[in-house]
PDB file of C-alpha atoms in Angstrom:
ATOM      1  CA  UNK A 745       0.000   0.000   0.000  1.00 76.00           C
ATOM      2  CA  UNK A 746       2.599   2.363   1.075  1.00 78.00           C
ATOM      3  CA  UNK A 747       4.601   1.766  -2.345  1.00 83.00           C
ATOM      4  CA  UNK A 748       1.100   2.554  -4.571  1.00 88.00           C
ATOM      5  CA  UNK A 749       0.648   6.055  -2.803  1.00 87.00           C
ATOM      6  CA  UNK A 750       4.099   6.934  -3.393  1.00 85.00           C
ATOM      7  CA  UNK A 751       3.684   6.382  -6.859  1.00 86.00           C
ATOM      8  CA  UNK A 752       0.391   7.924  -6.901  1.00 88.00           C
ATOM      9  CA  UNK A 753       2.259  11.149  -5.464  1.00 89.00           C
ATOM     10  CA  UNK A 754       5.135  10.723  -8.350  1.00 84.00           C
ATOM     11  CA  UNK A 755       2.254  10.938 -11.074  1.00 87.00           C
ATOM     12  CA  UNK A 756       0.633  13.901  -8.858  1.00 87.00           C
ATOM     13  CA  UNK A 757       3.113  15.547  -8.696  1.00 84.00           C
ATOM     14  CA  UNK A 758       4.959  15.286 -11.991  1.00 84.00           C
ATOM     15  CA  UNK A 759       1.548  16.078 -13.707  1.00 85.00           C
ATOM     16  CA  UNK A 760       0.943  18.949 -11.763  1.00 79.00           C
ATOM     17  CA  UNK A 761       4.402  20.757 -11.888  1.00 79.00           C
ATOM     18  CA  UNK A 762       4.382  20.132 -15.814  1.00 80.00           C
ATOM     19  CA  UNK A 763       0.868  21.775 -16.042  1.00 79.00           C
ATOM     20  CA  UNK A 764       1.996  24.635 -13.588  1.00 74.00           C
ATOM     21  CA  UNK A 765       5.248  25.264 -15.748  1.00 74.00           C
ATOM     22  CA  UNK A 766       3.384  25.649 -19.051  1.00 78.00           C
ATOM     23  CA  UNK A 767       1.131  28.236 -17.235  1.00 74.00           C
ATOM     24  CA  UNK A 768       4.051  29.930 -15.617  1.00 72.00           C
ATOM     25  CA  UNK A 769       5.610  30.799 -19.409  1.00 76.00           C
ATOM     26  CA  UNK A 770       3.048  33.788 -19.631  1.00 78.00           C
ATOM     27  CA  UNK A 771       3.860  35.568 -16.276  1.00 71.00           C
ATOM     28  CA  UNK A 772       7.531  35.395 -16.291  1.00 73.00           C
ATOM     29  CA  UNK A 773       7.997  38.696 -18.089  1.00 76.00           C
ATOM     30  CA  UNK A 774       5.644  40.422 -15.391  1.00 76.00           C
ATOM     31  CA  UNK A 775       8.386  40.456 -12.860  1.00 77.00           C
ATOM     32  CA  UNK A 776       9.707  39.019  -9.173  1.00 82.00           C
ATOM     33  CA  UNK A 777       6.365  39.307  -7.460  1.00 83.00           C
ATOM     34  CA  UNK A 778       4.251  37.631 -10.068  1.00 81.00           C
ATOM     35  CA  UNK A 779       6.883  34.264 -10.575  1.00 79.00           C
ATOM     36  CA  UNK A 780       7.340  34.001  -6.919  1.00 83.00           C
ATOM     37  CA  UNK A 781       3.640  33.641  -6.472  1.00 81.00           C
ATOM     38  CA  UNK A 782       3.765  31.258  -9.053  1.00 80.00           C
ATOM     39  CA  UNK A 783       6.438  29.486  -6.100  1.00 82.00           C
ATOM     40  CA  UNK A 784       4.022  29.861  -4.002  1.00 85.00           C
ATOM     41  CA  UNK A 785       1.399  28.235  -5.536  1.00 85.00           C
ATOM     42  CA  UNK A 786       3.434  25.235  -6.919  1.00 85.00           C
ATOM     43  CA  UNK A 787       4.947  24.603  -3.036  1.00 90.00           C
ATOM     44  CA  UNK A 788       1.258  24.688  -1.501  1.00 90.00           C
ATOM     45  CA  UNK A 789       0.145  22.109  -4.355  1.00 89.00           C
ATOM     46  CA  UNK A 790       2.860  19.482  -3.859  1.00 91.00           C
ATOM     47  CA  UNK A 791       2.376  20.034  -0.156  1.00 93.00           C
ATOM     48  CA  UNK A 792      -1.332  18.584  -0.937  1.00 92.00           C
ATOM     49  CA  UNK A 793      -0.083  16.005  -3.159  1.00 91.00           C
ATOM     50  CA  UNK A 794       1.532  14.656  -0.207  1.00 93.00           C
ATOM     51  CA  UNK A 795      -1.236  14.508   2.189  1.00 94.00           C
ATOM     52  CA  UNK A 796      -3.546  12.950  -0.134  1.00 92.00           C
ATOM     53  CA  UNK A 797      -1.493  10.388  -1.526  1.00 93.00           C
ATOM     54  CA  UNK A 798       0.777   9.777   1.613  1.00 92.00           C
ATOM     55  CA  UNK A 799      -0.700  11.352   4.679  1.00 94.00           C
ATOM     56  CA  UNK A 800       2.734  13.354   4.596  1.00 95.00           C
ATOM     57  CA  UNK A 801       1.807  17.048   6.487  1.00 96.00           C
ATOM     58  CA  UNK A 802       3.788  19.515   8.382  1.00 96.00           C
ATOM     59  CA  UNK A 803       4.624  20.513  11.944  1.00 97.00           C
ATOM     60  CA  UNK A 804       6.182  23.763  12.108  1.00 97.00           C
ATOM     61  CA  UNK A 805       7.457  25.207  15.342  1.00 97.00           C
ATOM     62  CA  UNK A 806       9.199  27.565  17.224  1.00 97.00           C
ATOM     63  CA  UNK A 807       7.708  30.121  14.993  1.00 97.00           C
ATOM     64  CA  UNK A 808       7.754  32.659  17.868  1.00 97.00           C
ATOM     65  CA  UNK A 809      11.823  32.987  17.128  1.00 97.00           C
ATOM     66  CA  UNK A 810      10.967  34.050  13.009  1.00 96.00           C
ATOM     67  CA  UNK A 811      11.292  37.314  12.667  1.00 93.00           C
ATOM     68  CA  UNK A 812       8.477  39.711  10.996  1.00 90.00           C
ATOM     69  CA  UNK A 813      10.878  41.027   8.697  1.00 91.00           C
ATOM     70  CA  UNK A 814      14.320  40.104   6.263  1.00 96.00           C
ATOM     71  CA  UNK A 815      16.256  37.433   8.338  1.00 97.00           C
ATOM     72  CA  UNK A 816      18.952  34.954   7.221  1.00 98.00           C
ATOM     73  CA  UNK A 817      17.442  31.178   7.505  1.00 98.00           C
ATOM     74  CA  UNK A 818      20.206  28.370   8.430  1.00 98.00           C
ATOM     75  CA  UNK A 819      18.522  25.187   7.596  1.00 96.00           C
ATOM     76  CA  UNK A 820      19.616  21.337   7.622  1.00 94.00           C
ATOM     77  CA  UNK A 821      18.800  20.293   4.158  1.00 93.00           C
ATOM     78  CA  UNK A 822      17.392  16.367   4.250  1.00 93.00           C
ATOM     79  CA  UNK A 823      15.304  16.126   0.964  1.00 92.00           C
ATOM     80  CA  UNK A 824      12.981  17.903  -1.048  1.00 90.00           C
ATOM     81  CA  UNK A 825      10.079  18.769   1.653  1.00 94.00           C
ATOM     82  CA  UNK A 826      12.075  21.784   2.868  1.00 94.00           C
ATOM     83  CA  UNK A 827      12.652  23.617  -0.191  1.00 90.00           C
ATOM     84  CA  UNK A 828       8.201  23.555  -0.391  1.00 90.00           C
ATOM     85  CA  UNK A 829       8.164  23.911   3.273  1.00 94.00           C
ATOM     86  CA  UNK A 830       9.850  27.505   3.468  1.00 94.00           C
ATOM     87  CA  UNK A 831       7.789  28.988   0.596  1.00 91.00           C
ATOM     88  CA  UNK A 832       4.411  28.133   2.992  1.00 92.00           C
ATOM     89  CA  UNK A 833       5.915  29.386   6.179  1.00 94.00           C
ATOM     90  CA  UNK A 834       7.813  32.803   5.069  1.00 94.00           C
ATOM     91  CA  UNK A 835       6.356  35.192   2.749  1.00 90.00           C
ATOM     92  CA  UNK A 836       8.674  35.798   0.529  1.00 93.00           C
ATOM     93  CA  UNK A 837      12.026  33.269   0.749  1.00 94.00           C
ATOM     94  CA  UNK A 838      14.901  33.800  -1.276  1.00 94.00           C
ATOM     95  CA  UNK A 839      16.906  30.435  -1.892  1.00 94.00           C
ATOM     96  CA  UNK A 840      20.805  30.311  -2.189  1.00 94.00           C
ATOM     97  CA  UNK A 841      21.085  27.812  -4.565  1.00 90.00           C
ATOM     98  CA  UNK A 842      23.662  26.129  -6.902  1.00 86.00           C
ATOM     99  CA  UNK A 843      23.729  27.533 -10.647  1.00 85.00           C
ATOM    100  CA  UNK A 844      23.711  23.977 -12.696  1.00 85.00           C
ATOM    101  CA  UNK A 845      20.053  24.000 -11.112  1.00 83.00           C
ATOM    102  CA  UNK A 846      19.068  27.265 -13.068  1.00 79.00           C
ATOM    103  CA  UNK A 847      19.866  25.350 -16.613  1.00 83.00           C
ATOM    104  CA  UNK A 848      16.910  23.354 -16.012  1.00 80.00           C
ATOM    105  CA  UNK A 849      14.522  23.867 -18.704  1.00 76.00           C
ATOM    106  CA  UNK A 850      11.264  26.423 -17.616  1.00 72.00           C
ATOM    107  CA  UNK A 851      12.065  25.301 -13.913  1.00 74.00           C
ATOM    108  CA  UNK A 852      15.671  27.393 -13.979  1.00 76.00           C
ATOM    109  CA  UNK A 853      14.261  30.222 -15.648  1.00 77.00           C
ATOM    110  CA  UNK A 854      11.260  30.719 -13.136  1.00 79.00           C
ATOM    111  CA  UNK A 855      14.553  30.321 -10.256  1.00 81.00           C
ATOM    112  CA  UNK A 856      16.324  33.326 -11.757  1.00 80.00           C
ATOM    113  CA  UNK A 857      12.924  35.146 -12.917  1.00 79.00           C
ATOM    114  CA  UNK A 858      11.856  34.825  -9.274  1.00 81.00           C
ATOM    115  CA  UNK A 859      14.605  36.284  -7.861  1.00 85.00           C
ATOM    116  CA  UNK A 860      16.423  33.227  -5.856  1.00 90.00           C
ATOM    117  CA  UNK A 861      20.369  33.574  -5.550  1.00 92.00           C
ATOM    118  CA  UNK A 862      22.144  30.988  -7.998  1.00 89.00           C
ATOM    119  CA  UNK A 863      26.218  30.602  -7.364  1.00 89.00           C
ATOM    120  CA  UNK A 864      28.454  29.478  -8.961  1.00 86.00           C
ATOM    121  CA  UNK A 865      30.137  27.043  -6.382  1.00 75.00           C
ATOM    122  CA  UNK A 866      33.611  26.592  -8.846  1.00 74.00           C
ATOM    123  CA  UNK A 867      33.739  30.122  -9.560  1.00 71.00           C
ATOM    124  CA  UNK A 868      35.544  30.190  -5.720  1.00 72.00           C
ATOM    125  CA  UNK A 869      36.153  33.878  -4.328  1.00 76.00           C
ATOM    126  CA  UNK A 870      34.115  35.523  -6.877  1.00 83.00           C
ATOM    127  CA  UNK A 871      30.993  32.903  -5.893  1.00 86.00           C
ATOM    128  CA  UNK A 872      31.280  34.306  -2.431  1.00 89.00           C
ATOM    129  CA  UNK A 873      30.951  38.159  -3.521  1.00 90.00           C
ATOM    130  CA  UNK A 874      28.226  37.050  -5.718  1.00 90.00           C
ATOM    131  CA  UNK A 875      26.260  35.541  -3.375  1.00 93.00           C
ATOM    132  CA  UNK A 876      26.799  38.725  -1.041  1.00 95.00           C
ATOM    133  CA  UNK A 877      25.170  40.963  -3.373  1.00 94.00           C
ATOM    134  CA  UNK A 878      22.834  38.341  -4.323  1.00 94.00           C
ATOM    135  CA  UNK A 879      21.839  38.542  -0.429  1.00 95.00           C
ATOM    136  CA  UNK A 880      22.208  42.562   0.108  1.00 96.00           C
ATOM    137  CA  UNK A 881      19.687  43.051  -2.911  1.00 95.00           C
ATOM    138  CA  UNK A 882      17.134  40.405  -1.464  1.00 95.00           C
ATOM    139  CA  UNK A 883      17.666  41.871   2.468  1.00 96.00           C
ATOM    140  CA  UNK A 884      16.590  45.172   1.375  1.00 95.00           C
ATOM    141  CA  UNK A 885      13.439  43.930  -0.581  1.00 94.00           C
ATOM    142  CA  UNK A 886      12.479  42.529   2.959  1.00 95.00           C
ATOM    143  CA  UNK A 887      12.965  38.935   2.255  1.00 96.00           C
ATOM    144  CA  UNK A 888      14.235  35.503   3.577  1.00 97.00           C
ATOM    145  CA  UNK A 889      17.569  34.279   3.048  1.00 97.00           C
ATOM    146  CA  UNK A 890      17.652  30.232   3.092  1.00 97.00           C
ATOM    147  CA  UNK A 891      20.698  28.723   2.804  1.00 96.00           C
ATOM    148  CA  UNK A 892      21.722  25.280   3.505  1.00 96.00           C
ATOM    149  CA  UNK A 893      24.924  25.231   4.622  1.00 95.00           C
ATOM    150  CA  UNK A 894      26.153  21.536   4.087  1.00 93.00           C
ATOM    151  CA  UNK A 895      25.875  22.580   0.253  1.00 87.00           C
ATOM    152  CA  UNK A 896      23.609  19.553  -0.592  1.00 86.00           C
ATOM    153  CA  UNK A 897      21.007  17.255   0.884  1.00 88.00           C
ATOM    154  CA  UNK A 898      22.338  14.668   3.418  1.00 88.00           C
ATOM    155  CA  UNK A 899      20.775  11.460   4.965  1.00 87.00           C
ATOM    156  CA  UNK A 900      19.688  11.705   8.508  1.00 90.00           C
ATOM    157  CA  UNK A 901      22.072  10.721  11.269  1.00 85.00           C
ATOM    158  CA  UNK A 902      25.165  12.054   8.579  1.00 84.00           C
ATOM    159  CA  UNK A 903      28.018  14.594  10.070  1.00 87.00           C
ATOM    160  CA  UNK A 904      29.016  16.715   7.363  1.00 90.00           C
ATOM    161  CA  UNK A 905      30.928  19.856   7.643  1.00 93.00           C
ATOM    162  CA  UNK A 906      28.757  23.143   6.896  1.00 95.00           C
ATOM    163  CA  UNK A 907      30.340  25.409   4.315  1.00 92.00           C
ATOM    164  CA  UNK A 908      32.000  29.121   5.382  1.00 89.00           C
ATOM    165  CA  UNK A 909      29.419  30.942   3.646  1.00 92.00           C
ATOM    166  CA  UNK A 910      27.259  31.027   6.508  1.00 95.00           C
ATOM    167  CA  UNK A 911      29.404  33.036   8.403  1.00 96.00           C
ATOM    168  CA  UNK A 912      30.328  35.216   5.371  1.00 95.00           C
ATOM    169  CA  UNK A 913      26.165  36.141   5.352  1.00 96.00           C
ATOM    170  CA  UNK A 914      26.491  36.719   9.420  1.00 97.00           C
ATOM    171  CA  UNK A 915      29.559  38.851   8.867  1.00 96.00           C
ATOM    172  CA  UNK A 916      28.487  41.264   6.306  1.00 96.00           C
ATOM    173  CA  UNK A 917      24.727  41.714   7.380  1.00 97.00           C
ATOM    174  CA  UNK A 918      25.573  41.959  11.131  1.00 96.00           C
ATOM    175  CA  UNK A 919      22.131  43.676  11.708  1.00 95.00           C
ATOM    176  CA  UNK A 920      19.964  40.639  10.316  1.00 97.00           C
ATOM    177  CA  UNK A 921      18.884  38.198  12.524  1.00 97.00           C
ATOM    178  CA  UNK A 922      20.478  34.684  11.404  1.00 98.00           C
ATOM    179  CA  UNK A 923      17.726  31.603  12.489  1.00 98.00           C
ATOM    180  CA  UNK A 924      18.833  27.926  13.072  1.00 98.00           C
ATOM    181  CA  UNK A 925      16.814  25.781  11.665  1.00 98.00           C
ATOM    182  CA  UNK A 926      16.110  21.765  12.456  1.00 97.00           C
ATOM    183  CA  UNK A 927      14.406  19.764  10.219  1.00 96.00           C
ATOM    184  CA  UNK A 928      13.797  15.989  10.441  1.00 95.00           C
ATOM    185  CA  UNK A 929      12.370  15.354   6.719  1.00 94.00           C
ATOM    186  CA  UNK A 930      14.685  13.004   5.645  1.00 92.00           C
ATOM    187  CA  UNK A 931      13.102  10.013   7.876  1.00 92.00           C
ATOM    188  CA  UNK A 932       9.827  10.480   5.467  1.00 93.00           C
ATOM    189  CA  UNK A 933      11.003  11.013   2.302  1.00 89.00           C
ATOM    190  CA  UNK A 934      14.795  10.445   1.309  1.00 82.00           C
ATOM    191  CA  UNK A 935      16.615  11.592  -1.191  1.00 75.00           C
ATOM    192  CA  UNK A 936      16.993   8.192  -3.396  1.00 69.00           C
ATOM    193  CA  UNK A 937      14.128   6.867  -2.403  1.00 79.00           C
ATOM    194  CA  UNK A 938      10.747   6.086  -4.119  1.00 82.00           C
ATOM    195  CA  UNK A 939       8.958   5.519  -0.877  1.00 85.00           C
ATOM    196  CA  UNK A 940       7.184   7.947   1.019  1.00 89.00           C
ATOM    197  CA  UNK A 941       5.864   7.726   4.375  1.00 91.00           C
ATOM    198  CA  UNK A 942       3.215   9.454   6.456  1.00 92.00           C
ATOM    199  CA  UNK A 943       3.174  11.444   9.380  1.00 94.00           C
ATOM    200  CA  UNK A 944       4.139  15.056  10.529  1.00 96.00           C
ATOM    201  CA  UNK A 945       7.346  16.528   8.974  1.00 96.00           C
ATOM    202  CA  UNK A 946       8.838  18.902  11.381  1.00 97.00           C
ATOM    203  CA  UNK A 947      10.617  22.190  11.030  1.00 97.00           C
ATOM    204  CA  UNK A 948      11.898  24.005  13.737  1.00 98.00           C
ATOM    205  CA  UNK A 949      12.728  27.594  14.119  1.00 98.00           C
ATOM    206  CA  UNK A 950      15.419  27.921  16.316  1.00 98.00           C
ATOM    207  CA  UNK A 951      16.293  31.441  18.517  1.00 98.00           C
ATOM    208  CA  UNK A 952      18.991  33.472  16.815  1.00 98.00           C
ATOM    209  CA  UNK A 953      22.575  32.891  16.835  1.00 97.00           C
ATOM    210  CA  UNK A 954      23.884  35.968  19.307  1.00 96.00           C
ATOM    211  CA  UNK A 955      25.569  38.974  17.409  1.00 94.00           C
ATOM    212  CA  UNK A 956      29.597  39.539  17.099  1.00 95.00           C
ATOM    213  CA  UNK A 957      30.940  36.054  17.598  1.00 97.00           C
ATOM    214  CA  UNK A 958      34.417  34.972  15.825  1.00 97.00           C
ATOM    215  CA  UNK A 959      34.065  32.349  13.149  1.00 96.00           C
ATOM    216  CA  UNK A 960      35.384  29.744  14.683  1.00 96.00           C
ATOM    217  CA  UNK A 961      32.911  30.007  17.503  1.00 97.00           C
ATOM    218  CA  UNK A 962      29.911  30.791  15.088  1.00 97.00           C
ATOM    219  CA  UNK A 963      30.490  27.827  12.594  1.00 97.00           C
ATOM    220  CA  UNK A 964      30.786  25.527  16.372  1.00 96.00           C
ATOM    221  CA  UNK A 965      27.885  26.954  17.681  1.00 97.00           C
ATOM    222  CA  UNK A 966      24.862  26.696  14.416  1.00 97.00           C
ATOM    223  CA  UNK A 967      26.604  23.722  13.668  1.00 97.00           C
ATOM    224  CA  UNK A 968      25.834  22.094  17.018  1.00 96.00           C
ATOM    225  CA  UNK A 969      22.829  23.809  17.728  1.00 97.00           C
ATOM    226  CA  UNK A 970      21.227  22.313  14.137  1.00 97.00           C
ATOM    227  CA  UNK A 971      22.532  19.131  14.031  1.00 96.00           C
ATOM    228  CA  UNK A 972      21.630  18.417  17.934  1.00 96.00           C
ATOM    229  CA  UNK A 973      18.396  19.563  17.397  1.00 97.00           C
ATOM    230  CA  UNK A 974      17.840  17.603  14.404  1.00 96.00           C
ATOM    231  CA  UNK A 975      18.850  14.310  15.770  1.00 94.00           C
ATOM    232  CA  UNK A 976      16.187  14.544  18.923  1.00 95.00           C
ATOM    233  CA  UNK A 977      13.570  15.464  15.595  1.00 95.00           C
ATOM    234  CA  UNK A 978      14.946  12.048  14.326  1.00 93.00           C
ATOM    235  CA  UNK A 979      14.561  10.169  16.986  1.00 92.00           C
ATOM    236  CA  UNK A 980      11.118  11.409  18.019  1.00 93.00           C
ATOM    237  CA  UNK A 981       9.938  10.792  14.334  1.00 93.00           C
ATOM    238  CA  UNK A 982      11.091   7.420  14.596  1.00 91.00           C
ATOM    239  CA  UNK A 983       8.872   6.762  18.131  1.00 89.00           C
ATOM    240  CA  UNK A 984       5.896   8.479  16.905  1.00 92.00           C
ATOM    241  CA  UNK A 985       5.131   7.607  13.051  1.00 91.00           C
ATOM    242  CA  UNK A 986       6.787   4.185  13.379  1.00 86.00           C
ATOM    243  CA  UNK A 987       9.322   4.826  10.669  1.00 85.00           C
ATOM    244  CA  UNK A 988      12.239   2.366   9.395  1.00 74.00           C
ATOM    245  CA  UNK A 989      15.212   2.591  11.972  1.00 62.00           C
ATOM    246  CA  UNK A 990      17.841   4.632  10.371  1.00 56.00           C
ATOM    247  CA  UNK A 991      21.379   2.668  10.904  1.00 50.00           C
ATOM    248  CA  UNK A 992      24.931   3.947  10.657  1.00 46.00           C
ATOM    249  CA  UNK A 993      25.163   1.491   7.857  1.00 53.00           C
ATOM    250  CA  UNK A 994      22.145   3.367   6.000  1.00 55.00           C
ATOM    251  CA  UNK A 995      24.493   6.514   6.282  1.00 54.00           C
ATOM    252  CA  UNK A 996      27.873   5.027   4.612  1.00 57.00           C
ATOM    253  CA  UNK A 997      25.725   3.692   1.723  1.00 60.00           C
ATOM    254  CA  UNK A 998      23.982   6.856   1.111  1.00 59.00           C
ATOM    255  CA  UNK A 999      27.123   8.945   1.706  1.00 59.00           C
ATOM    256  CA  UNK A1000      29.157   6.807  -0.440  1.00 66.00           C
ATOM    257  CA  UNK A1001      26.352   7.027  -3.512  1.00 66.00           C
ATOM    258  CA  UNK A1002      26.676  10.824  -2.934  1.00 61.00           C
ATOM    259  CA  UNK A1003      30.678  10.733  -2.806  1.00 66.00           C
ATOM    260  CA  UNK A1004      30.467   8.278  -6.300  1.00 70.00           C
ATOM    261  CA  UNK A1005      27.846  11.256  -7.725  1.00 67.00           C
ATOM    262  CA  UNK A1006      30.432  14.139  -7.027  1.00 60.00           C
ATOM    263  CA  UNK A1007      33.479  12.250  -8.314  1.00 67.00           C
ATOM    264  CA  UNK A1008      31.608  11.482 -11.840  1.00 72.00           C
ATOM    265  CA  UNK A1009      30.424  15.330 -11.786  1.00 63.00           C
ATOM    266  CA  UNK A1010      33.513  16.728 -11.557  1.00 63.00           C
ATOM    267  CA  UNK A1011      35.133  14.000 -13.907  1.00 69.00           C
ATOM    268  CA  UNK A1012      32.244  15.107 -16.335  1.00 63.00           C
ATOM    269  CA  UNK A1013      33.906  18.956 -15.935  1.00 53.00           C
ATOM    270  CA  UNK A1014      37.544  18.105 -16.541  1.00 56.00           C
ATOM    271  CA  UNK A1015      36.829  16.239 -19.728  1.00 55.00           C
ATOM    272  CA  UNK A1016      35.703  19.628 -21.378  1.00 55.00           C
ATOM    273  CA  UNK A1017      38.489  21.689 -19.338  1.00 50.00           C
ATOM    274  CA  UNK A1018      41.429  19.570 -20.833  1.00 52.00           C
ATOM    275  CA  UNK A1019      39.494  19.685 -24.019  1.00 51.00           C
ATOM    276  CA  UNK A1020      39.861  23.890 -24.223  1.00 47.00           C
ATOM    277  CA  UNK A1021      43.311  23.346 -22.949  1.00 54.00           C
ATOM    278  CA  UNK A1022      44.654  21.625 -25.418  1.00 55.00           C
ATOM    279  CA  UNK A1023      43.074  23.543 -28.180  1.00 52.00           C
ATOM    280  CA  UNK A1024      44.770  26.796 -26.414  1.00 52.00           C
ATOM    281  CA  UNK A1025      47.967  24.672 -26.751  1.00 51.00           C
ATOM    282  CA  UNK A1026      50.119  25.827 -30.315  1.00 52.00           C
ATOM    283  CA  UNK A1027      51.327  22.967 -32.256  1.00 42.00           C
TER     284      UNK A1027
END
């Protein structure tokens, strides 16, 4: 049963984001505003896919610590749910995103159309300043900065280090509040996984990381405030819904299929590299 209503979700859900992309083509000259309700709309949709095909729904707390205003949101990134999630919760979220996702047909052009920040991650330095501006411009339109700051989705119950760039954002926007947030959405629905499983998703708003720290005591602090958070989400999703116990074994596989995905990625960008090189090279 549970396999047939995640594929009825798949069929939901691929139908309706096809159908809302065709629709979208028509707005996309008519500015920010009018692609980013198109966002909107598309997030809240899937979000019903899931409880009528799944039972998935979500439990959002904490939101006494989000801020009326532009804030800077530090989220664990488990699977897909989130990047809906955020769109239903703040009013007008601006993602930091990687750039290969903005050469998706229709889908990349609504990303850039609807303002979210795309960076180019091998671009090093100048990725940084980009995403900076990307940020100052989308602070002073009164949005929501999400970034997820281990750079990719991870499995639950993984340890992965969370990328400088946070603190670059809590640096140069010292005035912005900067929001932990715990999510436990990888327990029902992974990122290679076909199944789906019921229950309440939870996101957490955590209080705000205090002003002026050092790096070194910033990157310690949201790391461990996040990632000790998200494990009691883990565990009390586990308890609750009656979910498949995660094992450290279920970790090294999916972090070694991740690993096996970068290596062939960035095998894929040397080829042309060496390519250009050696036409650059005189006979």
């Amino acid at each position: 049963m549970r396999a047939l209503r995640a594929f009825l979700f798949n069929v939901l859900f691929f139908a309706g984001t096809t159908a809302l992309c065709i629709c979208m083509v028509p707005l996309m000259p008519f500015g920010r505003k009018a692609n980013q309700l198109v966002g909107h709309m598309w997030c809240h949709l899937t979000q019903g896919a899931l409880a009528i095909s799944v039972g998935m729904y979500k439990r959002i707390r904490g939101l006494e610590n989000l801020p009326k205003g532009p804030c800077i949101l530090v989220a664990k990134h488990q699977s897909a749910w989130e990047t809906l999630t955020f769109h239903t919760v703040v009013p007008d979220p601006a993602y930091i995103l990687k750039k290969e996702l903005t050469r998706i047909p229709l889908m990349g052009q609504f990303l850039l159309f609807s303002g979210q920040i795309a960076v180019d991650r091998s671009a090093g330095s100048s990725a940084l300043k980009d995403m900076i501006k990307g940020a100052e411009r989308a602070l002073e339109d009164g949005r929501q900065i999400v970034i997820f700051p281990e750079g990719t989705r991870t499995p639950p119950g993984s340890d992965r280090p969370y990328h400088p760039g946070i603190y670059a954002l809590y640096k140069a926007f010292p005035n912005t509040p900067v929001i932990p947030v715990a999510i436990n959405s990888g327990m029902f629905w992974g990122r290679h996984s076909f199944m789906k499983y019921g229950g309440e998703v939870t996101m957490e708003f955590l209080p705000a990381i205090e002003p002026d720290l050092d790096r070194k005591t910033f990157m310690k602090t949201i790391k461990s405030r996040i990632d000790d958070r998200t494990r009691e989400l883990e565990r009390e999703a586990q308890a609750e819904f009656n979910l498949p116990t995660l094992t450290s074994r279920d970790v090294e596989i999916e972090e070694a299929r991740e690993k096996a995905e970068a290596e062939q990625q960035e095998a894929k960008t040397a080829i042309p590299m060496k390519s250009v090189n050696q036409e650059k090279t005189p006979s």
